[in-house]
Short mmCIF file of C-alpha atoms in Angstrom, two decimals:
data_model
loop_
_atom_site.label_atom_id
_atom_site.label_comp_id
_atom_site.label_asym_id
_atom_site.label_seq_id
_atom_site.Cartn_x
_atom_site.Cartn_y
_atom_site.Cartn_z
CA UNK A 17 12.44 -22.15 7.28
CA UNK A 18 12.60 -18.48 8.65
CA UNK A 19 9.86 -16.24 8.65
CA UNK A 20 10.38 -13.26 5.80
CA UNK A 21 8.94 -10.39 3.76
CA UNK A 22 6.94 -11.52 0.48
CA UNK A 23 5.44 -8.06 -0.51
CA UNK A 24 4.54 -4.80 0.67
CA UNK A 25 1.43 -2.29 0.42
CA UNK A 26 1.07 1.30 0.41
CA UNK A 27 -1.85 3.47 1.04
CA UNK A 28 -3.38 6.15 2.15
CA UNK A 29 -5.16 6.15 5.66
CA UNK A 30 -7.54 8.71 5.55
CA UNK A 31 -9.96 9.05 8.25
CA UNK A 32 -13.33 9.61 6.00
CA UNK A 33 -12.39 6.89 4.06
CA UNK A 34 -12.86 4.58 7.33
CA UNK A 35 -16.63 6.72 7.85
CA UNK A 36 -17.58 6.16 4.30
CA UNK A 37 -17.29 2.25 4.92
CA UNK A 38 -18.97 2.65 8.55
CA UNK A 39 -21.61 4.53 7.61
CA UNK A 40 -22.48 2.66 4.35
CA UNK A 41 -21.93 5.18 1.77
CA UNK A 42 -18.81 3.14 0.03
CA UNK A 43 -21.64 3.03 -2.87
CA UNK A 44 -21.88 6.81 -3.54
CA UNK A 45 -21.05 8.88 -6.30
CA UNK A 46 -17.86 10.66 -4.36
CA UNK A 47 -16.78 7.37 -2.76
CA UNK A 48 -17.09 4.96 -5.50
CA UNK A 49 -14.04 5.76 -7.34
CA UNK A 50 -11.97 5.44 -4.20
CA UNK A 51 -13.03 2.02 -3.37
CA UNK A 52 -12.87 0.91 -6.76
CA UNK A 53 -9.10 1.36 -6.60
CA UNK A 54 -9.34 -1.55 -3.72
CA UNK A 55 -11.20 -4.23 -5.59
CA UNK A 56 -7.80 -5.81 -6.61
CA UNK A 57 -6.30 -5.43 -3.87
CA UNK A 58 -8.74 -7.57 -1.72
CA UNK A 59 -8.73 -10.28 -3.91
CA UNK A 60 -5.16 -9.79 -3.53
CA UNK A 61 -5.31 -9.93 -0.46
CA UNK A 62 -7.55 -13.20 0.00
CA UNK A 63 -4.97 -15.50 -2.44
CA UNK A 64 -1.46 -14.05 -0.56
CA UNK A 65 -2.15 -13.66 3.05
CA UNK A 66 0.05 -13.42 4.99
CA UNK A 67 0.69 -14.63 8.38
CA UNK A 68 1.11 -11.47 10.00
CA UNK A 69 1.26 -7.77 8.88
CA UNK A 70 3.72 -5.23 9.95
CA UNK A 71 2.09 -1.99 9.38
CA UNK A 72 3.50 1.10 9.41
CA UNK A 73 1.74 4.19 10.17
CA UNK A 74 1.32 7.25 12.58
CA UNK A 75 -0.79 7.96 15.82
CA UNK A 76 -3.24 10.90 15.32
CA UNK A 77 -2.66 12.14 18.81
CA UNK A 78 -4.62 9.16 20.37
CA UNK A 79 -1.75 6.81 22.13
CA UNK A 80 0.47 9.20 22.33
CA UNK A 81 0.18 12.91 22.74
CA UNK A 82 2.37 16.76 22.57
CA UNK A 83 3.56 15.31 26.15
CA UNK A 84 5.17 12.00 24.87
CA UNK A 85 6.56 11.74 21.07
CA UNK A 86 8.42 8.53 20.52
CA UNK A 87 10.20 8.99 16.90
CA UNK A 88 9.59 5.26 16.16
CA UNK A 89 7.65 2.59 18.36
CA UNK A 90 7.07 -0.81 18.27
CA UNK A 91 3.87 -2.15 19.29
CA UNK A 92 4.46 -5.50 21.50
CA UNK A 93 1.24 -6.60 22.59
CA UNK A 94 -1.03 -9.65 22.23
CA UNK A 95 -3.96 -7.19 20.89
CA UNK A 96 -5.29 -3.48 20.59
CA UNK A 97 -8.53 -2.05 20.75
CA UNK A 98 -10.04 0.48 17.94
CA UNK A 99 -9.05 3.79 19.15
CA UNK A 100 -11.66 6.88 20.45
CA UNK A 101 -11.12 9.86 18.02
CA UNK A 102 -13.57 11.70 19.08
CA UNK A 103 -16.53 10.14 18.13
CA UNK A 104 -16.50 6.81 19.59
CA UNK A 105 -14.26 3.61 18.42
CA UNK A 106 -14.87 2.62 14.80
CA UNK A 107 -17.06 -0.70 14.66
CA UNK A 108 -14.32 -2.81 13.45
CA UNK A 109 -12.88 -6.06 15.15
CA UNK A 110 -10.04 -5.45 17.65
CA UNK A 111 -6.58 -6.15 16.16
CA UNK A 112 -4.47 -8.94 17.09
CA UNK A 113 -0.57 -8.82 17.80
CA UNK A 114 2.12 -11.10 17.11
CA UNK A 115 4.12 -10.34 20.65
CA UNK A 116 6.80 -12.85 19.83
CA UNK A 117 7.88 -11.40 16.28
CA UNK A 118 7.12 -8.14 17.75
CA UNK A 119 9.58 -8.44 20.67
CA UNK A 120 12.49 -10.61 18.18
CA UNK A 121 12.16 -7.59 15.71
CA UNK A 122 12.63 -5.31 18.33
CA UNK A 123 15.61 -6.54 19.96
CA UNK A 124 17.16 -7.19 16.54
CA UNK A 125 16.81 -3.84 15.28
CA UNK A 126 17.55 -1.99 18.61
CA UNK A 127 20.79 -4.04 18.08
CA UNK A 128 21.29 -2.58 14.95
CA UNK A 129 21.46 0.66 16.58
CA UNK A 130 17.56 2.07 15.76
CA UNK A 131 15.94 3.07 19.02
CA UNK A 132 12.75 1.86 19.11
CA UNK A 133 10.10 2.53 21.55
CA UNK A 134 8.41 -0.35 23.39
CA UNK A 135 4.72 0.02 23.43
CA UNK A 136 3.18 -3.16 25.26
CA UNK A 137 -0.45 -0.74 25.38
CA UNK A 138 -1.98 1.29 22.94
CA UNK A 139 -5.48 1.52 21.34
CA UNK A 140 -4.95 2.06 17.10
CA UNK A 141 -6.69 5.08 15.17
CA UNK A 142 -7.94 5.03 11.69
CA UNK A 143 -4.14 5.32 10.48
CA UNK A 144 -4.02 1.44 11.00
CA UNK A 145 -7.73 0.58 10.80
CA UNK A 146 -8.54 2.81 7.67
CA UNK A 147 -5.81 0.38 5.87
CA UNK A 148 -6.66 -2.98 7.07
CA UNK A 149 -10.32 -1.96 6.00
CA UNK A 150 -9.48 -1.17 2.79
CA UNK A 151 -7.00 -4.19 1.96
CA UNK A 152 -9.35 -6.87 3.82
CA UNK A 153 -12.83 -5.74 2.84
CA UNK A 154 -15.89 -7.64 4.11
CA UNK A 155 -14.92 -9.86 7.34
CA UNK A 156 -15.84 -13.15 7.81
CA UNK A 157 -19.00 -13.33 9.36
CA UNK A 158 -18.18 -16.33 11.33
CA UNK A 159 -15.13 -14.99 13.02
CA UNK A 160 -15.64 -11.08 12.47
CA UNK A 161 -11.77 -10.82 12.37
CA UNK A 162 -8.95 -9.49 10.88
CA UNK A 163 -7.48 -12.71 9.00
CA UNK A 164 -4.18 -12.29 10.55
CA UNK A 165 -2.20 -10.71 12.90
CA UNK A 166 -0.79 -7.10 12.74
CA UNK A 167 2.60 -5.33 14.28
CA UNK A 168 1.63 -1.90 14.71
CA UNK A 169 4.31 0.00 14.11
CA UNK A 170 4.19 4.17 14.90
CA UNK A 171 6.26 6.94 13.10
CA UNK A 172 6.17 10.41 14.28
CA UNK A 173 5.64 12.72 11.31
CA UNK A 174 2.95 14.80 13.09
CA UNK A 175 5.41 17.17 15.22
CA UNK A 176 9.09 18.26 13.92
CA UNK A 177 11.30 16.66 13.84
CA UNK A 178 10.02 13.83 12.23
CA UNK A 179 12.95 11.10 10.99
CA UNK A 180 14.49 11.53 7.37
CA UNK A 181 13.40 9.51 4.35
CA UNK A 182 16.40 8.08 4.23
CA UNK A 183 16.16 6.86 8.06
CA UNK A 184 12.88 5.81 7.36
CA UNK A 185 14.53 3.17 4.42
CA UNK A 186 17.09 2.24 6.42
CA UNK A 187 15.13 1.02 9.02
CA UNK A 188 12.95 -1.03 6.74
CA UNK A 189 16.28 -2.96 5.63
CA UNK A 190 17.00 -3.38 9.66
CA UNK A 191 13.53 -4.55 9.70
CA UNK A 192 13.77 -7.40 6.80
CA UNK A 193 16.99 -8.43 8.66
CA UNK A 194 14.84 -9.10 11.84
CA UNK A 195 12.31 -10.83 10.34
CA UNK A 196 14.55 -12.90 8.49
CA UNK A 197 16.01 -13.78 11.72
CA UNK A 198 13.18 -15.47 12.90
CA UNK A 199 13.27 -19.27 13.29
CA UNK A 200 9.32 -19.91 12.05
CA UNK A 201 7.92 -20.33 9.11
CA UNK A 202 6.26 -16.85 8.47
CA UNK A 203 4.87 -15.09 5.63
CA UNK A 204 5.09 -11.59 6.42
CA UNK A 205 3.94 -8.30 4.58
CA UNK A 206 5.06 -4.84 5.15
CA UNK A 207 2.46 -2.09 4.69
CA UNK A 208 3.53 1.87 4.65
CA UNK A 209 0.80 4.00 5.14
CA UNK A 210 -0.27 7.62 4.93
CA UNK A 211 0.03 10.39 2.35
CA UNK A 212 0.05 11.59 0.30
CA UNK A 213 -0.16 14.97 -1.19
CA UNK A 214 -2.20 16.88 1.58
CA UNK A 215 -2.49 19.97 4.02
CA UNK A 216 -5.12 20.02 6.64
CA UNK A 217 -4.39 23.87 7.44
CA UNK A 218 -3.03 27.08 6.77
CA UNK A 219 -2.86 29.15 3.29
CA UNK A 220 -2.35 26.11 1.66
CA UNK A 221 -5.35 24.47 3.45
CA UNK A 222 -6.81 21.65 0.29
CA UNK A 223 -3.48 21.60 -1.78
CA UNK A 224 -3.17 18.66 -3.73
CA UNK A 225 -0.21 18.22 -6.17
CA UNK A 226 -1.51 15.02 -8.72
CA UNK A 227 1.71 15.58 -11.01
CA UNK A 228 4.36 15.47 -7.85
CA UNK A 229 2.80 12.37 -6.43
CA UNK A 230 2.67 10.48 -9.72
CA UNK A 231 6.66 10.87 -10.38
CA UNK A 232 7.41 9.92 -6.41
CA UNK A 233 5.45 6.89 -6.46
CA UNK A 234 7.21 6.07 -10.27
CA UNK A 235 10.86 6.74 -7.93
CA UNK A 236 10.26 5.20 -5.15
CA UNK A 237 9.18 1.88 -7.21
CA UNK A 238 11.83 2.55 -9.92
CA UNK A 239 14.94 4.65 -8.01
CA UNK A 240 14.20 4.04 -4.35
CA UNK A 241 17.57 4.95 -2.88
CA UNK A 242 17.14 8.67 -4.69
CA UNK A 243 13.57 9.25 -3.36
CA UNK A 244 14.75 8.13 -0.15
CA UNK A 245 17.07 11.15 0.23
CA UNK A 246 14.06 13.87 -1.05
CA UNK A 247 14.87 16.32 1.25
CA UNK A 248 11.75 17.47 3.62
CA UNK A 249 11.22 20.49 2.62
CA UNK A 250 10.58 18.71 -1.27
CA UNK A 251 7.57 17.24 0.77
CA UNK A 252 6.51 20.21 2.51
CA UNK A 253 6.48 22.50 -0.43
CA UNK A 254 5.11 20.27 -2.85
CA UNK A 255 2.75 17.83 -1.21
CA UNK A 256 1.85 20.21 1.94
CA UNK A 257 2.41 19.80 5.23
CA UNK A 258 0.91 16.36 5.87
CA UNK A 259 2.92 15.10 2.53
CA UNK A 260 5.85 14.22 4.98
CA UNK A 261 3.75 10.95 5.98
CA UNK A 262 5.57 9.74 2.61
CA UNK A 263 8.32 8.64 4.85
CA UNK A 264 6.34 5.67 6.19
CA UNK A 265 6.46 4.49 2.61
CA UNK A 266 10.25 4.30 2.58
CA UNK A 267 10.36 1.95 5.56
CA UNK A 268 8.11 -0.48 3.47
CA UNK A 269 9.88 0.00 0.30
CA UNK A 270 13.50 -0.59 2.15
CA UNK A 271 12.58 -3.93 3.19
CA UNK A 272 12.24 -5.47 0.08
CA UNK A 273 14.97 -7.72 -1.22
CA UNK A 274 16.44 -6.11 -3.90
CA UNK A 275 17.62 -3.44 -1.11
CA UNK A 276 21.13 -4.75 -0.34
CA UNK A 277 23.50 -2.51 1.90
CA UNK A 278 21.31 0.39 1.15
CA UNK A 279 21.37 0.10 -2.26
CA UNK A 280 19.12 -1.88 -5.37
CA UNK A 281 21.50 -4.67 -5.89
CA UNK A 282 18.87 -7.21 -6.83
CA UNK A 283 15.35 -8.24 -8.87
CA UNK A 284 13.41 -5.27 -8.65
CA UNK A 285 9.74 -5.72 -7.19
CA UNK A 286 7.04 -6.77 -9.60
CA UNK A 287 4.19 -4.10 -9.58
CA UNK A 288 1.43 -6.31 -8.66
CA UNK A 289 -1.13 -2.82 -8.52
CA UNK A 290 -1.27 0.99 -8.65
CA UNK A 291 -3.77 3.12 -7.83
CA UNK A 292 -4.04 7.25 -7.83
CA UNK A 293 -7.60 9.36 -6.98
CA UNK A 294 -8.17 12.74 -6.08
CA UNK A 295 -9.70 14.53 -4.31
CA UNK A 296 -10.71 12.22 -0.67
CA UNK A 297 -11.38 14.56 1.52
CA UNK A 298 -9.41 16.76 0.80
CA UNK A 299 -6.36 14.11 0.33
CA UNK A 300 -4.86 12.76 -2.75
CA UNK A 301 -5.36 8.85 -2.42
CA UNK A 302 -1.98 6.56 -3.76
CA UNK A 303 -1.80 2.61 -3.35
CA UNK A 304 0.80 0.04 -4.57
CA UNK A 305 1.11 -3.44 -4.09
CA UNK A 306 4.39 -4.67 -4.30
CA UNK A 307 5.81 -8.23 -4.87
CA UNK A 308 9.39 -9.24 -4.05
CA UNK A 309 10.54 -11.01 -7.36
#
């Protein structure tokens, strides 16, 4: 059998989310509600793992930099250490990769005409971490691992221009082609990450827009190809500046099957979970799990 894409997950990534668990305060009044919205989802996670995760997300200005902005990379090495933000590495387990899938996805969807950076280095910030800590919950204490490996895969929507929603969900269809191209026996998932509604400065500095977020999530599950060509500045004025890391949901949500030739041909995704809190610092939360049918 080939290897191919059984579900995807969305989330939000943000970086307190990651201290909360760190520093033991998961249990508090403000944080409670937030992880509660994960309960499911690790038990999800525990009777469909997968065999390796391709997860979607964007560097905070830790790999890369303002001197170096790949639009979309590809992370092709055998592991990657928690990132430095500032305050030292978060104490979480280093992250394996999958180089072979890595490099086959690579070459398949550079030869579908995406250019894709090759990144065989990088250390991963809390945009990957944040995720995996939230999906995978308490770690074995045996092995104090992730349970499988992870493709990290980097979007820039930090510094314009950032790629189109409906590049973004094209590439995830490039993406499920790869994979399916693969002659091994793998369960993979797909995980967007990032978002949503948020601006870290400015005027606007704490916006939040529940209402807008609620009826993108219901499109993107329900009418994918239309939210896939919201124009940016639909994201910019109505889920702030940092609402453009939406995109990375697209690539998710275009690799599942009943996206055929860009458009839903087939079974549409069964819901397995949705989830919607504000405020995290700051940052409305959103998570979906997603089941191809």
């Amino acid at each position: 059998m080939a290897a191919r894409i059984t579900a995807s997950v969305y989330t939000s990534h943000v970086p307190a989310i990651g201290a909360a668990l760190d520093l033991g305060k998961s249990q508090e009044d403000y944080w409670k509600p937030v992880f509660a919205g994960y309960e499911y989802s690790k038990q999800w996670m525990k009777d469909n793992k997968p065999d390796v995760i391709f997860l979607v997300y964007n560097d905070h200005a830790t790999a890369f930099s303002l001197e170096m902005i790949p639009t979309f990379a590809i992370g092709t090495a055998a592991e990657y250490q928690p990132a430095d933000e500032g305050w030292g590495p978060r104490p979480v387990p280093q992250v394996i990769g999958h180089p072979e899938l890595a490099s086959h996805i690579a070459q398949s969807v550079i030869q579908q005409d995406f250019d894709l950076t090759i990144v065989n280095k990088m250390d991963v910030d809390h945009g990957l971490t944040v995720p995996l800590s939230l999906m995978c919950g308490e770690l074995d204490p045996k092995t104090q691992a992730w349970p499988c490996p992870v493709i990290p895969f980097a979007v820039n929507v930090v510094q314009y221009p950032v790629p189109s929603g409906r590049r973004c969900f094209m590439l995830g269809q490039a993406i499920r082609k790869a994979v399916e191209s693969y002659d091994d026996n793998l369960n993979v998932h797909i995980w967007g990450t990032g978002g949503m509604s948020h601006q870290l400065q400015g005027a606007r500095a704490g916006l939040i827009n529940r209402e807008w977020d609620n009826a993108w999530l219901d499109q993107m599950i329900n009418d994918p190809v239309g939210c896939a060509n919201t124009p940016h500045i639909d994201y910019v004025r109505e889920a702030g500046s940092e609402g453009i890391e939406l995109v990375m949901w697209l690539i998710a949500r275009g690799a599942m099957s009943d996206i055929v030739d860009g458009k839903a041909q087939g079974s549409a995704p069964v819901v397995k979970h949705r989830f919607y809190h504000v405020p995290a610092s700051n940052t409305a939360v959103g998570h979906l799990i997603l089941e191809n049918a």
